[in-house]
Amino acid sequence: MSVFAAAMDRLFTHASMAAPALWISATTSEERPIRIIRRAPDRATDFGAGRFVSDTTVVDVRVADLPAPRPGDVIVINADSHVIQGEPLRDRERLIWTLDLRPA
């Protein structure tokens, strides 16, 4: 295990950095508990001469916890369900998935 992988593991197990969630497969209904780091950046979208700012929900998940997330899978955070939209992206080290979510 690399030093970077060990650091990521510590971040995802730290109670104030990461939170528990539940992943549910859209195709098989398989469920798996995961740990996530939640972000909520504003996203600016240009439309003609206008510009719209919208709230987003983005989470990071360890590849070790969730090897193959797919669009349409559900992530349950507390009592809120979210659907993965778009293709999941991995970081350069191939340790972390970044998932763009929308409310279910």
PDB file of C-alpha atoms in Angstrom:
ATOM      1  CA  MET A   1       0.000   0.000   0.000  1.00  0.00           C
ATOM      2  CA  SER A   2       1.338   3.404  -0.946  1.00  0.00           C
ATOM      3  CA  VAL A   3       1.568   6.302   1.463  1.00  0.00           C
ATOM      4  CA  PHE A   4      -1.119   8.094  -0.527  1.00  0.00           C
ATOM      5  CA  ALA A   5      -3.491   5.099  -0.288  1.00  0.00           C
ATOM      6  CA  ALA A   6      -2.902   4.899   3.474  1.00  0.00           C
ATOM      7  CA  ALA A   7      -3.687   8.618   3.806  1.00  0.00           C
ATOM      8  CA  MET A   8      -6.934   8.196   1.839  1.00  0.00           C
ATOM      9  CA  ASP A   9      -7.938   5.284   4.072  1.00  0.00           C
ATOM     10  CA  ARG A  10      -7.403   7.452   7.155  1.00  0.00           C
ATOM     11  CA  LEU A  11      -9.492  10.279   5.676  1.00  0.00           C
ATOM     12  CA  PHE A  12     -12.385   7.967   4.857  1.00  0.00           C
ATOM     13  CA  THR A  13     -12.401   6.404   8.325  1.00  0.00           C
ATOM     14  CA  HIS A  14     -12.216   9.754  10.160  1.00  0.00           C
ATOM     15  CA  ALA A  15     -15.623  10.531  11.685  1.00  0.00           C
ATOM     16  CA  SER A  16     -15.537  14.275  10.979  1.00  0.00           C
ATOM     17  CA  MET A  17     -14.360  13.920   7.350  1.00  0.00           C
ATOM     18  CA  ALA A  18     -16.457  11.047   6.017  1.00  0.00           C
ATOM     19  CA  ALA A  19     -20.002   9.841   6.596  1.00  0.00           C
ATOM     20  CA  PRO A  20     -21.710   6.467   6.276  1.00  0.00           C
ATOM     21  CA  ALA A  21     -24.009   5.856   3.319  1.00  0.00           C
ATOM     22  CA  LEU A  22     -25.670   2.962   1.539  1.00  0.00           C
ATOM     23  CA  TRP A  23     -25.145   2.089  -2.134  1.00  0.00           C
ATOM     24  CA  ILE A  24     -27.944   0.241  -3.976  1.00  0.00           C
ATOM     25  CA  SER A  25     -27.350  -1.181  -7.445  1.00  0.00           C
ATOM     26  CA  ALA A  26     -29.907  -0.143 -10.052  1.00  0.00           C
ATOM     27  CA  THR A  27     -29.596  -3.468 -11.896  1.00  0.00           C
ATOM     28  CA  THR A  28     -29.308  -6.131  -9.162  1.00  0.00           C
ATOM     29  CA  SER A  29     -30.670  -4.324  -6.064  1.00  0.00           C
ATOM     30  CA  GLU A  30     -27.485  -5.340  -4.239  1.00  0.00           C
ATOM     31  CA  GLU A  31     -26.822  -3.138  -1.196  1.00  0.00           C
ATOM     32  CA  ARG A  32     -23.476  -2.210   0.304  1.00  0.00           C
ATOM     33  CA  PRO A  33     -22.544   0.140   3.144  1.00  0.00           C
ATOM     34  CA  ILE A  34     -19.940   2.691   2.059  1.00  0.00           C
ATOM     35  CA  ARG A  35     -18.167   5.757   3.459  1.00  0.00           C
ATOM     36  CA  ILE A  36     -18.401   9.022   1.540  1.00  0.00           C
ATOM     37  CA  ILE A  37     -16.919  12.487   1.620  1.00  0.00           C
ATOM     38  CA  ARG A  38     -19.717  14.836   0.615  1.00  0.00           C
ATOM     39  CA  ARG A  39     -19.256  18.096  -1.275  1.00  0.00           C
ATOM     40  CA  ALA A  40     -21.894  20.552  -2.472  1.00  0.00           C
ATOM     41  CA  PRO A  41     -20.299  23.008  -4.909  1.00  0.00           C
ATOM     42  CA  ASP A  42     -22.307  25.520  -6.900  1.00  0.00           C
ATOM     43  CA  ARG A  43     -22.209  24.874 -10.643  1.00  0.00           C
ATOM     44  CA  ALA A  44     -22.424  27.693 -13.186  1.00  0.00           C
ATOM     45  CA  THR A  45     -24.038  26.878 -16.538  1.00  0.00           C
ATOM     46  CA  ASP A  46     -24.098  29.246 -19.497  1.00  0.00           C
ATOM     47  CA  PHE A  47     -27.314  29.359 -21.522  1.00  0.00           C
ATOM     48  CA  GLY A  48     -27.334  31.839 -24.364  1.00  0.00           C
ATOM     49  CA  ALA A  49     -26.537  35.234 -22.868  1.00  0.00           C
ATOM     50  CA  GLY A  50     -27.544  34.105 -19.368  1.00  0.00           C
ATOM     51  CA  ARG A  51     -25.748  32.217 -16.677  1.00  0.00           C
ATOM     52  CA  PHE A  52     -27.442  29.927 -14.160  1.00  0.00           C
ATOM     53  CA  VAL A  53     -26.007  28.854 -10.825  1.00  0.00           C
ATOM     54  CA  SER A  54     -27.337  25.617  -9.365  1.00  0.00           C
ATOM     55  CA  ASP A  55     -26.665  23.557  -6.262  1.00  0.00           C
ATOM     56  CA  THR A  56     -25.020  20.183  -6.784  1.00  0.00           C
ATOM     57  CA  THR A  57     -24.220  17.168  -4.652  1.00  0.00           C
ATOM     58  CA  VAL A  58     -20.935  15.416  -5.318  1.00  0.00           C
ATOM     59  CA  VAL A  59     -19.488  12.590  -3.232  1.00  0.00           C
ATOM     60  CA  ASP A  60     -16.144  10.847  -3.161  1.00  0.00           C
ATOM     61  CA  VAL A  61     -16.067   7.087  -2.504  1.00  0.00           C
ATOM     62  CA  ARG A  62     -13.100   4.744  -2.205  1.00  0.00           C
ATOM     63  CA  VAL A  63     -12.724   2.330  -5.122  1.00  0.00           C
ATOM     64  CA  ALA A  64     -12.026  -0.358  -2.499  1.00  0.00           C
ATOM     65  CA  ASP A  65     -15.544   0.209  -1.061  1.00  0.00           C
ATOM     66  CA  LEU A  66     -17.345   0.490  -4.392  1.00  0.00           C
ATOM     67  CA  PRO A  67     -15.497  -1.102  -7.333  1.00  0.00           C
ATOM     68  CA  ALA A  68     -17.974  -0.349 -10.145  1.00  0.00           C
ATOM     69  CA  PRO A  69     -20.608   2.357  -9.590  1.00  0.00           C
ATOM     70  CA  ARG A  70     -22.918   3.015 -12.536  1.00  0.00           C
ATOM     71  CA  PRO A  71     -25.298   5.809 -13.549  1.00  0.00           C
ATOM     72  CA  GLY A  72     -28.710   5.058 -12.071  1.00  0.00           C
ATOM     73  CA  ASP A  73     -27.351   3.453  -8.890  1.00  0.00           C
ATOM     74  CA  VAL A  74     -28.764   4.912  -5.678  1.00  0.00           C
ATOM     75  CA  ILE A  75     -26.776   6.387  -2.785  1.00  0.00           C
ATOM     76  CA  VAL A  76     -28.722   6.793   0.464  1.00  0.00           C
ATOM     77  CA  ILE A  77     -27.261   9.436   2.799  1.00  0.00           C
ATOM     78  CA  ASN A  78     -29.075   9.599   6.125  1.00  0.00           C
ATOM     79  CA  ALA A  79     -32.723   9.472   4.975  1.00  0.00           C
ATOM     80  CA  ASP A  80     -32.108  11.127   1.581  1.00  0.00           C
ATOM     81  CA  SER A  81     -31.866   9.074  -1.611  1.00  0.00           C
ATOM     82  CA  HIS A  82     -29.736  10.267  -4.525  1.00  0.00           C
ATOM     83  CA  VAL A  83     -29.201   8.802  -7.993  1.00  0.00           C
ATOM     84  CA  ILE A  84     -25.795   8.754  -9.684  1.00  0.00           C
ATOM     85  CA  GLN A  85     -25.990  10.863 -12.832  1.00  0.00           C
ATOM     86  CA  GLY A  86     -23.313  10.824 -15.480  1.00  0.00           C
ATOM     87  CA  GLU A  87     -20.286   8.569 -15.566  1.00  0.00           C
ATOM     88  CA  PRO A  88     -18.331   8.157 -12.312  1.00  0.00           C
ATOM     89  CA  LEU A  89     -14.789   9.538 -12.498  1.00  0.00           C
ATOM     90  CA  ARG A  90     -11.678   8.138 -10.799  1.00  0.00           C
ATOM     91  CA  ASP A  91      -8.749  10.154  -9.514  1.00  0.00           C
ATOM     92  CA  ARG A  92      -5.268   9.911 -10.993  1.00  0.00           C
ATOM     93  CA  GLU A  93      -4.179   7.286  -8.467  1.00  0.00           C
ATOM     94  CA  ARG A  94      -7.320   5.187  -9.192  1.00  0.00           C
ATOM     95  CA  LEU A  95      -8.259   5.148  -5.492  1.00  0.00           C
ATOM     96  CA  ILE A  96     -11.303   7.456  -5.352  1.00  0.00           C
ATOM     97  CA  TRP A  97     -14.524   7.679  -7.370  1.00  0.00           C
ATOM     98  CA  THR A  98     -16.185  11.083  -7.763  1.00  0.00           C
ATOM     99  CA  LEU A  99     -19.934  10.693  -8.184  1.00  0.00           C
ATOM    100  CA  ASP A 100     -22.308  13.426  -9.332  1.00  0.00           C
ATOM    101  CA  LEU A 101     -25.688  12.917  -7.628  1.00  0.00           C
ATOM    102  CA  ARG A 102     -29.215  14.205  -8.081  1.00  0.00           C
ATOM    103  CA  PRO A 103     -32.117  13.803  -5.639  1.00  0.00           C
ATOM    104  CA  ALA A 104     -34.178  10.651  -6.227  1.00  0.00           C
TER     105      ALA A 104
END
